[in-house]
Short mmCIF file of C-alpha atoms and ligand atoms in Angstrom, two decimals:
data_model
loop_
_atom_site.label_atom_id
_atom_site.label_comp_id
_atom_site.label_asym_id
_atom_site.label_seq_id
_atom_site.Cartn_x
_atom_site.Cartn_y
_atom_site.Cartn_z
CA UNK A 190 13.34 -153.72 -102.08
CA UNK A 191 14.17 -152.76 -106.03
CA UNK A 192 10.50 -152.59 -106.75
CA UNK A 193 9.59 -150.66 -109.97
CA UNK A 194 5.81 -150.28 -110.69
CA UNK A 195 4.51 -148.99 -114.42
CA UNK A 196 1.23 -148.29 -115.04
CA UNK A 197 1.12 -148.93 -118.96
CA UNK A 198 -1.81 -151.23 -118.27
CA UNK A 199 -4.32 -148.74 -117.32
CA UNK A 200 -6.18 -147.61 -120.34
CA UNK A 201 -5.33 -143.60 -119.30
CA UNK A 202 -2.64 -144.00 -119.47
CA UNK A 203 -1.70 -145.96 -122.19
CA UNK A 204 -4.21 -142.88 -124.26
CA UNK A 205 -1.98 -140.32 -122.26
CA UNK A 206 1.10 -141.80 -123.59
CA UNK A 207 -0.03 -142.02 -127.24
CA UNK A 208 -0.15 -138.32 -127.11
CA UNK A 209 3.21 -137.81 -125.39
CA UNK A 210 5.03 -139.72 -127.92
CA UNK A 211 3.30 -138.41 -130.79
CA UNK A 212 5.62 -136.40 -132.67
CA UNK A 213 2.38 -134.64 -133.64
CA UNK A 214 1.32 -133.16 -130.65
CA UNK A 215 2.09 -129.68 -130.17
CA UNK A 216 3.38 -128.42 -126.48
CA UNK A 217 -0.14 -127.62 -125.11
CA UNK A 218 -1.41 -131.26 -125.97
CA UNK A 219 2.52 -132.60 -124.74
CA UNK A 220 2.16 -130.62 -121.69
CA UNK A 221 -1.23 -131.52 -120.32
CA UNK A 222 -1.10 -135.15 -121.75
CA UNK A 223 2.31 -135.44 -119.36
CA UNK A 224 0.39 -133.59 -116.01
CA UNK A 225 -2.43 -136.51 -116.63
CA UNK A 226 -0.05 -138.53 -116.51
CA UNK A 227 2.22 -137.37 -113.57
CA UNK A 228 -1.10 -136.96 -111.43
CA UNK A 229 -1.40 -141.06 -112.06
CA UNK A 230 2.26 -141.94 -111.26
CA UNK A 231 1.80 -139.87 -108.12
CA UNK A 232 -1.45 -141.32 -107.06
CA UNK A 233 -0.06 -144.43 -107.38
CA UNK A 234 3.48 -144.10 -105.99
CA UNK A 235 1.70 -142.31 -102.66
CA UNK A 236 -0.52 -145.11 -102.17
CA UNK A 237 1.65 -146.75 -98.99
CA UNK A 238 2.14 -143.32 -97.60
CA UNK A 239 2.06 -143.34 -93.75
CA UNK A 240 -1.29 -141.60 -91.93
CA UNK A 241 -2.69 -141.58 -88.75
CA UNK A 242 -5.85 -141.76 -87.65
CA UNK A 243 -7.44 -138.39 -86.86
CA UNK A 244 -10.72 -137.64 -85.44
CA UNK A 245 -13.03 -135.21 -87.49
CA UNK A 246 -16.69 -134.08 -86.82
CA UNK A 247 -19.13 -134.20 -89.53
CA UNK A 248 -22.15 -132.33 -89.35
CA UNK A 249 -24.02 -135.59 -88.63
CA UNK A 250 -21.28 -137.51 -86.15
CA UNK A 251 -17.73 -137.80 -85.09
CA UNK A 252 -15.98 -140.22 -87.31
CA UNK A 253 -12.23 -141.03 -88.15
CA UNK A 254 -9.94 -140.69 -91.46
CA UNK A 255 -6.43 -141.42 -91.59
CA UNK A 256 -4.21 -138.13 -92.45
CA UNK A 257 -0.70 -137.71 -93.71
CA UNK A 258 1.94 -138.17 -90.99
CA UNK A 259 4.67 -137.10 -92.59
CA UNK A 260 6.36 -134.37 -94.71
CA UNK A 261 6.27 -134.55 -98.24
CA UNK A 262 9.17 -133.15 -100.53
CA UNK A 263 8.68 -133.21 -104.52
CA UNK A 264 12.02 -132.79 -105.75
CA UNK A 265 12.34 -132.23 -109.55
CA UNK A 266 15.16 -132.40 -111.60
CA UNK A 267 15.37 -128.92 -113.73
CA UNK A 268 14.30 -128.68 -116.23
CA UNK A 269 11.82 -131.14 -116.87
CA UNK A 270 10.96 -132.56 -113.59
CA UNK A 271 9.09 -128.93 -113.54
CA UNK A 272 6.30 -130.78 -115.46
CA UNK A 273 5.31 -132.74 -112.71
CA UNK A 274 5.71 -130.70 -109.87
CA UNK A 275 2.30 -128.29 -110.26
CA UNK A 276 0.23 -131.93 -110.07
CA UNK A 277 1.92 -133.17 -106.98
CA UNK A 278 1.10 -129.64 -105.46
CA UNK A 279 -2.38 -129.63 -106.52
CA UNK A 280 -3.02 -133.05 -104.75
CA UNK A 281 -1.02 -132.30 -101.87
CA UNK A 282 -0.73 -128.66 -101.32
CA UNK A 283 1.41 -128.85 -97.81
CA UNK A 284 4.23 -130.55 -99.95
CA UNK A 285 7.64 -129.14 -99.57
CA UNK A 286 9.99 -128.36 -103.14
CA UNK A 287 13.65 -128.94 -103.16
CA UNK A 288 15.63 -128.49 -106.11
CA UNK A 289 17.77 -130.30 -108.22
CA UNK A 290 19.54 -128.71 -111.78
CA UNK A 291 21.27 -131.60 -113.75
CA UNK A 292 22.12 -131.41 -117.78
CA UNK A 293 23.14 -134.33 -119.37
CA UNK A 294 26.21 -133.63 -121.93
CA UNK A 295 25.32 -134.15 -125.32
CA UNK A 296 28.25 -136.06 -126.03
CA UNK A 297 29.30 -138.00 -122.93
CA UNK A 298 25.51 -138.42 -122.14
CA UNK A 299 26.89 -137.91 -118.18
CA UNK A 300 24.83 -135.51 -115.81
CA UNK A 301 26.62 -132.26 -115.09
CA UNK A 302 25.12 -130.50 -112.05
CA UNK A 303 24.60 -126.60 -111.94
CA UNK A 304 21.88 -125.65 -109.10
CA UNK A 305 20.29 -127.56 -105.61
CA UNK A 306 17.93 -126.33 -103.28
CA UNK A 307 17.82 -128.85 -100.15
CA UNK A 308 17.32 -128.80 -96.54
CA UNK A 309 18.96 -131.18 -94.06
CA UNK A 310 16.46 -134.13 -93.96
CA UNK A 311 18.53 -135.49 -90.60
CA UNK A 312 15.50 -135.05 -87.95
CA UNK A 313 12.61 -134.57 -90.50
CA UNK A 314 10.36 -137.90 -90.86
CA UNK A 315 9.67 -137.42 -94.85
CA UNK A 316 8.78 -138.84 -97.52
CA UNK A 317 10.52 -137.62 -101.09
CA UNK A 318 9.57 -137.88 -104.15
CA UNK A 319 12.26 -137.18 -107.09
CA UNK A 320 10.19 -136.17 -110.25
CA UNK A 321 11.74 -136.33 -113.67
CA UNK A 322 9.65 -137.33 -117.00
CA UNK A 323 12.76 -139.18 -118.38
CA UNK A 324 15.06 -142.62 -117.14
CA UNK A 325 17.28 -143.05 -120.15
CA UNK A 326 20.85 -144.18 -118.74
CA UNK A 327 20.12 -143.45 -115.22
CA UNK A 328 23.01 -140.96 -114.83
CA UNK A 329 21.13 -137.94 -114.26
CA UNK A 330 18.18 -140.04 -111.85
CA UNK A 331 21.71 -141.22 -109.96
CA UNK A 332 23.27 -138.11 -109.34
CA UNK A 333 19.71 -136.70 -108.02
CA UNK A 334 19.58 -139.85 -105.67
CA UNK A 335 23.24 -138.98 -104.82
CA UNK A 336 22.56 -135.37 -103.68
CA UNK A 337 19.54 -135.64 -102.01
CA UNK A 338 20.89 -138.48 -100.06
CA UNK A 339 23.96 -136.34 -99.15
CA UNK A 340 21.42 -134.08 -97.12
CA UNK A 341 20.11 -137.48 -95.06
CA UNK A 342 17.30 -137.97 -97.05
CA UNK A 343 15.24 -141.23 -97.02
CA UNK A 344 12.11 -143.08 -98.18
CA UNK A 345 12.95 -142.14 -101.80
CA UNK A 346 10.67 -142.75 -104.45
CA UNK A 347 11.66 -142.06 -108.13
CA UNK A 348 8.64 -141.01 -110.27
CA UNK A 349 8.81 -140.95 -114.34
CA UNK A 350 6.50 -140.96 -117.34
CA UNK A 351 9.11 -142.83 -119.73
CA UNK A 352 11.91 -145.03 -118.32
CA UNK A 353 14.82 -147.09 -120.36
CA UNK A 354 15.34 -150.84 -118.86
CA UNK A 355 19.14 -149.66 -119.07
CA UNK A 356 18.22 -146.87 -116.81
CA UNK A 357 16.29 -148.97 -114.07
CA UNK A 358 18.95 -151.32 -114.11
CA UNK A 359 20.92 -148.63 -113.21
CA UNK A 360 19.15 -147.01 -110.23
CA UNK A 361 18.99 -149.98 -108.88
CA UNK A 362 22.52 -151.14 -108.81
CA UNK A 363 22.81 -147.91 -107.17
CA UNK A 364 20.72 -147.46 -105.36
CA UNK A 365 18.40 -150.41 -104.09
CA UNK A 366 16.49 -148.90 -101.83
CA UNK A 367 14.47 -146.55 -103.83
CA UNK A 368 11.05 -147.37 -105.54
CA UNK A 369 10.12 -146.39 -109.09
CA UNK A 370 7.03 -145.40 -110.60
CA UNK A 371 6.70 -144.86 -114.14
CA UNK A 372 3.55 -144.44 -116.62
CA UNK A 373 5.75 -146.85 -118.92
CA UNK A 374 9.18 -149.30 -119.17
CA UNK A 375 9.87 -148.69 -123.21
CA UNK A 376 12.18 -150.97 -125.15
CA UNK A 377 15.71 -149.40 -124.80
CA UNK A 378 17.95 -146.64 -125.86
CA UNK A 379 19.27 -145.75 -128.70
CA UNK A 380 22.88 -145.20 -129.50
CA UNK A 381 22.79 -141.18 -128.23
CA UNK A 382 21.17 -142.27 -125.64
CA UNK A 383 17.45 -141.79 -126.29
CA UNK A 384 14.58 -143.49 -124.82
CA UNK A 385 12.84 -145.86 -127.89
CA UNK A 386 10.46 -145.36 -129.06
CA UNK A 387 10.28 -142.61 -125.96
CA UNK A 388 8.79 -139.37 -126.83
CA UNK A 389 12.45 -137.55 -127.78
CA UNK A 390 13.71 -134.10 -125.79
CA UNK A 391 10.96 -134.17 -122.99
CA UNK A 392 12.21 -130.69 -121.69
CA UNK A 393 12.16 -129.39 -125.28
CA UNK A 394 8.65 -130.47 -125.88
CA UNK A 395 7.06 -129.68 -122.79
CA UNK A 396 8.58 -126.21 -122.66
CA UNK A 397 7.96 -125.54 -126.83
CA UNK A 398 11.99 -124.69 -126.45
C1 PRP B 195 16.62 -135.19 -119.73
C2 PRP B 195 15.33 -136.01 -118.60
C3 PRP B 195 16.68 -136.56 -117.27
C4 PRP B 195 17.47 -136.90 -118.35
C5 PRP B 195 17.52 -138.23 -118.83
O1 PRP B 195 17.19 -133.94 -119.14
O2 PRP B 195 14.91 -134.70 -118.42
O3 PRP B 195 17.14 -135.75 -116.48
O4 PRP B 195 17.82 -136.25 -119.35
O5 PRP B 195 18.77 -139.03 -119.25
P1 PRP B 195 19.98 -139.46 -118.04
O6 PRP B 195 18.83 -140.81 -118.13
O7 PRP B 195 20.07 -140.24 -119.48
O8 PRP B 195 20.67 -139.23 -117.28
P2 PRP B 195 18.02 -133.26 -119.81
O9 PRP B 195 19.42 -133.62 -119.49
O10 PRP B 195 17.46 -133.10 -121.63
O11 PRP B 195 17.88 -131.75 -119.16
P3 PRP B 195 16.64 -130.89 -119.51
O12 PRP B 195 15.62 -131.44 -118.54
O13 PRP B 195 17.04 -129.35 -118.96
O14 PRP B 195 15.68 -130.41 -120.63
N1 URA B 196 16.33 -137.30 -121.95
C1 URA B 196 15.26 -136.48 -122.84
O1 URA B 196 14.52 -135.89 -123.23
N2 URA B 196 14.22 -138.01 -124.11
C2 URA B 196 15.35 -139.19 -123.96
O2 URA B 196 14.64 -140.12 -124.72
C3 URA B 196 16.49 -139.64 -122.83
C4 URA B 196 16.54 -138.29 -122.23
#
């Protein structure tokens, strides 16, 4: 499949990216722009969710609407992925949340795994949304996908705010079945593994660290 959806052409996405990227945005401005962008990315990613027809009685007559047919799982990659969870739960209060804890070793740029809390997905009809604002080398996303797949997850999408072309290529090379939804595909990585133009360190800026 190897499908990437970029939302930057939407004026609201571009407007909020400008706030997110601005080095003078304080953590309150950064956080609220991250939430607005997460909302747009999650709405786009859930456009093709499977539904079943459901009859509903309005005060006037019986009609039909399509309701969600599967268990929805949000899986934030700690820490920065936490920025996107409440937005997802606001839209889908019945969704479940699993966790993967990873940090990138600053010298080697390789992900170090320190935590997970995931179910066995084998007998569950489900859709998994991995949440991480930044896809840089792709090491962390691939490690998160490996872990989730080791719990037999299927229908996996990766939702990010900013992605580097190098990271997208890496994810698709290792996991061609995963779809990526992102607000922006940026230019490149610099030699410290930061996305350019990017926004700096997403976790530090979101949490005001
Ligand atoms: C950031 C980001 C991703 C990762 C991306 O996390 O949230 O998880 O870097 O880089 P990669 O694609 O090169 O692996 P970081 O390791 O800074 O941890 P944090 O979320 O705890 O700040
Ligand atoms: N992680 C971040 O937070 N920012 C980058 O540019 C790359 C990885």
